[in-house]
mmCIF file of C-alpha atoms in Angstrom:
data_model
loop_
_atom_site.group_PDB
_atom_site.id
_atom_site.type_symbol
_atom_site.label_atom_id
_atom_site.label_comp_id
_atom_site.label_asym_id
_atom_site.label_seq_id
_atom_site.Cartn_x
_atom_site.Cartn_y
_atom_site.Cartn_z
ATOM 1 C CA UNK A 103 34.702 53.826 148.499
ATOM 2 C CA UNK A 104 37.431 52.210 146.036
ATOM 3 C CA UNK A 105 38.198 48.554 146.449
ATOM 4 C CA UNK A 106 40.690 46.676 144.878
ATOM 5 C CA UNK A 107 41.157 42.968 145.880
ATOM 6 C CA UNK A 108 44.728 41.635 144.590
ATOM 7 C CA UNK A 109 45.208 37.871 144.809
ATOM 8 C CA UNK A 110 48.443 36.825 146.789
ATOM 9 C CA UNK A 111 51.569 36.294 144.992
ATOM 10 C CA UNK A 112 54.420 33.609 146.137
ATOM 11 C CA UNK A 113 57.473 31.934 146.085
ATOM 12 C CA UNK A 114 58.107 30.016 142.782
ATOM 13 C CA UNK A 115 60.949 28.238 141.156
ATOM 14 C CA UNK A 116 62.601 30.241 137.993
ATOM 15 C CA UNK A 117 60.819 28.743 134.819
ATOM 16 C CA UNK A 118 57.803 28.926 136.438
ATOM 17 C CA UNK A 119 54.408 30.033 136.438
ATOM 18 C CA UNK A 120 52.251 32.330 138.597
ATOM 19 C CA UNK A 121 48.729 34.058 137.985
ATOM 20 C CA UNK A 122 47.793 37.425 139.749
ATOM 21 C CA UNK A 123 44.507 39.262 139.740
ATOM 22 C CA UNK A 124 43.048 42.329 140.759
ATOM 23 C CA UNK A 125 38.956 43.455 141.022
ATOM 24 C CA UNK A 126 37.927 46.791 141.391
ATOM 25 C CA UNK A 127 34.687 47.662 143.309
ATOM 26 C CA UNK A 128 32.834 50.019 145.283
ATOM 27 C CA UNK A 129 32.698 52.913 142.668
ATOM 28 C CA UNK A 130 30.344 53.849 139.372
ATOM 29 C CA UNK A 131 33.493 55.825 137.564
ATOM 30 C CA UNK A 132 34.071 54.583 134.604
ATOM 31 C CA UNK A 133 37.760 52.712 134.265
ATOM 32 C CA UNK A 134 40.058 53.886 131.584
ATOM 33 C CA UNK A 135 42.899 51.212 132.215
ATOM 34 C CA UNK A 136 43.962 48.533 134.582
ATOM 35 C CA UNK A 137 47.474 47.793 135.203
ATOM 36 C CA UNK A 138 50.133 45.917 137.132
ATOM 37 C CA UNK A 139 53.241 47.812 138.136
ATOM 38 C CA UNK A 140 56.275 46.566 140.238
ATOM 39 C CA UNK A 141 59.128 47.245 142.364
ATOM 40 C CA UNK A 142 62.275 45.209 143.307
ATOM 41 C CA UNK A 143 64.393 46.872 146.480
ATOM 42 C CA UNK A 144 66.215 49.668 145.169
ATOM 43 C CA UNK A 145 64.677 50.115 142.079
ATOM 44 C CA UNK A 146 62.151 52.259 140.902
ATOM 45 C CA UNK A 147 58.475 51.597 140.621
ATOM 46 C CA UNK A 148 57.853 50.177 136.968
ATOM 47 C CA UNK A 149 54.990 49.149 134.600
ATOM 48 C CA UNK A 150 54.651 45.551 134.113
ATOM 49 C CA UNK A 151 51.522 45.489 131.932
ATOM 50 C CA UNK A 152 48.532 47.230 131.487
ATOM 51 C CA UNK A 153 44.999 46.721 129.455
ATOM 52 C CA UNK A 154 43.084 49.696 128.686
ATOM 53 C CA UNK A 155 38.897 48.806 128.371
ATOM 54 C CA UNK A 156 38.849 48.464 124.786
ATOM 55 C CA UNK A 157 41.601 45.769 125.176
ATOM 56 C CA UNK A 158 44.298 47.530 123.982
ATOM 57 C CA UNK A 159 48.119 46.395 125.813
ATOM 58 C CA UNK A 160 51.303 47.677 126.773
ATOM 59 C CA UNK A 161 54.360 45.781 128.235
ATOM 60 C CA UNK A 162 57.183 46.275 129.900
ATOM 61 C CA UNK A 163 60.108 45.020 127.126
ATOM 62 C CA UNK A 164 61.770 42.425 129.955
ATOM 63 C CA UNK A 165 58.508 40.925 130.041
ATOM 64 C CA UNK A 166 57.171 40.461 126.438
ATOM 65 C CA UNK A 167 56.265 37.311 125.522
ATOM 66 C CA UNK A 168 56.165 35.682 128.555
ATOM 67 C CA UNK A 169 53.672 37.486 130.551
ATOM 68 C CA UNK A 170 49.951 38.030 129.098
ATOM 69 C CA UNK A 171 47.210 40.695 130.666
ATOM 70 C CA UNK A 172 43.609 39.802 130.381
ATOM 71 C CA UNK A 173 40.177 41.730 131.535
ATOM 72 C CA UNK A 174 36.906 41.076 132.274
ATOM 73 C CA UNK A 175 35.059 44.049 131.921
ATOM 74 C CA UNK A 176 32.012 42.927 133.525
ATOM 75 C CA UNK A 177 33.796 41.805 136.977
ATOM 76 C CA UNK A 178 36.330 44.837 136.556
ATOM 77 C CA UNK A 179 39.065 42.226 137.083
ATOM 78 C CA UNK A 180 42.405 42.094 135.645
ATOM 79 C CA UNK A 181 44.253 39.059 135.249
ATOM 80 C CA UNK A 182 48.300 38.927 134.954
ATOM 81 C CA UNK A 183 49.571 35.524 133.678
ATOM 82 C CA UNK A 184 53.254 35.298 134.157
ATOM 83 C CA UNK A 185 55.043 32.363 132.643
ATOM 84 C CA UNK A 186 59.086 31.226 132.618
ATOM 85 C CA UNK A 187 59.886 33.536 135.394
ATOM 86 C CA UNK A 188 63.192 34.813 136.355
ATOM 87 C CA UNK A 189 64.760 35.746 139.510
ATOM 88 C CA UNK A 190 64.566 39.134 138.145
ATOM 89 C CA UNK A 191 60.701 39.336 138.231
ATOM 90 C CA UNK A 192 60.583 39.181 141.851
ATOM 91 C CA UNK A 193 59.027 42.364 143.251
ATOM 92 C CA UNK A 194 56.277 43.321 144.831
ATOM 93 C CA UNK A 195 53.765 43.614 142.309
ATOM 94 C CA UNK A 196 51.155 46.128 142.533
ATOM 95 C CA UNK A 197 47.569 46.611 140.636
ATOM 96 C CA UNK A 198 46.857 50.146 139.566
ATOM 97 C CA UNK A 199 42.976 51.644 138.346
ATOM 98 C CA UNK A 200 43.116 54.460 136.633
ATOM 99 C CA UNK A 201 38.811 56.371 136.816
ATOM 100 C CA UNK A 202 37.163 58.672 134.791
ATOM 101 C CA UNK A 203 35.165 60.952 136.763
ATOM 102 C CA UNK A 204 32.292 62.654 134.618
ATOM 103 C CA UNK A 205 31.586 65.777 136.032
ATOM 104 C CA UNK A 206 31.089 69.630 135.319
ATOM 105 C CA UNK A 207 35.144 69.476 134.778
ATOM 106 C CA UNK A 208 35.804 65.648 133.720
ATOM 107 C CA UNK A 209 39.104 64.287 135.663
ATOM 108 C CA UNK A 210 41.088 60.702 136.094
ATOM 109 C CA UNK A 211 42.510 59.354 139.018
ATOM 110 C CA UNK A 212 44.462 56.791 139.839
ATOM 111 C CA UNK A 213 43.823 54.075 142.743
ATOM 112 C CA UNK A 214 46.590 51.606 143.938
ATOM 113 C CA UNK A 215 46.287 47.835 145.808
ATOM 114 C CA UNK A 216 48.411 47.326 148.695
ATOM 115 C CA UNK A 217 50.517 44.996 146.581
ATOM 116 C CA UNK A 218 51.542 41.670 146.959
ATOM 117 C CA UNK A 219 55.070 40.220 146.622
ATOM 118 C CA UNK A 220 56.487 37.541 144.110
ATOM 119 C CA UNK A 221 59.361 35.891 144.574
ATOM 120 C CA UNK A 222 61.080 33.502 142.284
ATOM 121 C CA UNK A 223 63.927 31.733 143.213
ATOM 122 C CA UNK A 224 66.940 30.394 141.056
#
């Protein structure tokens, strides 16, 4: 059974930094990509950052230059380094993993973590 272990978020002042991690285990399915999404009250969930197995990354425009996603393939773990945090970054951050299943009819599926609260005070 797939398990995603997310690190705790927290409360940080504006301008501060925080690092999140997410470790996937419990399956032999390969991973296409892993990433972080966030959802603030009243808003839709949005992609924050994503990284593929090969290391390609994709960031939301609002976090470019401030957030960095990295990956340890051997540990199936990703890290999200968040710098220069703003109050607008306040949200529940959720880890996502996209798995690939090798079968007669191959398919991909998503697995989501439970989410962690990140609060940035002004």
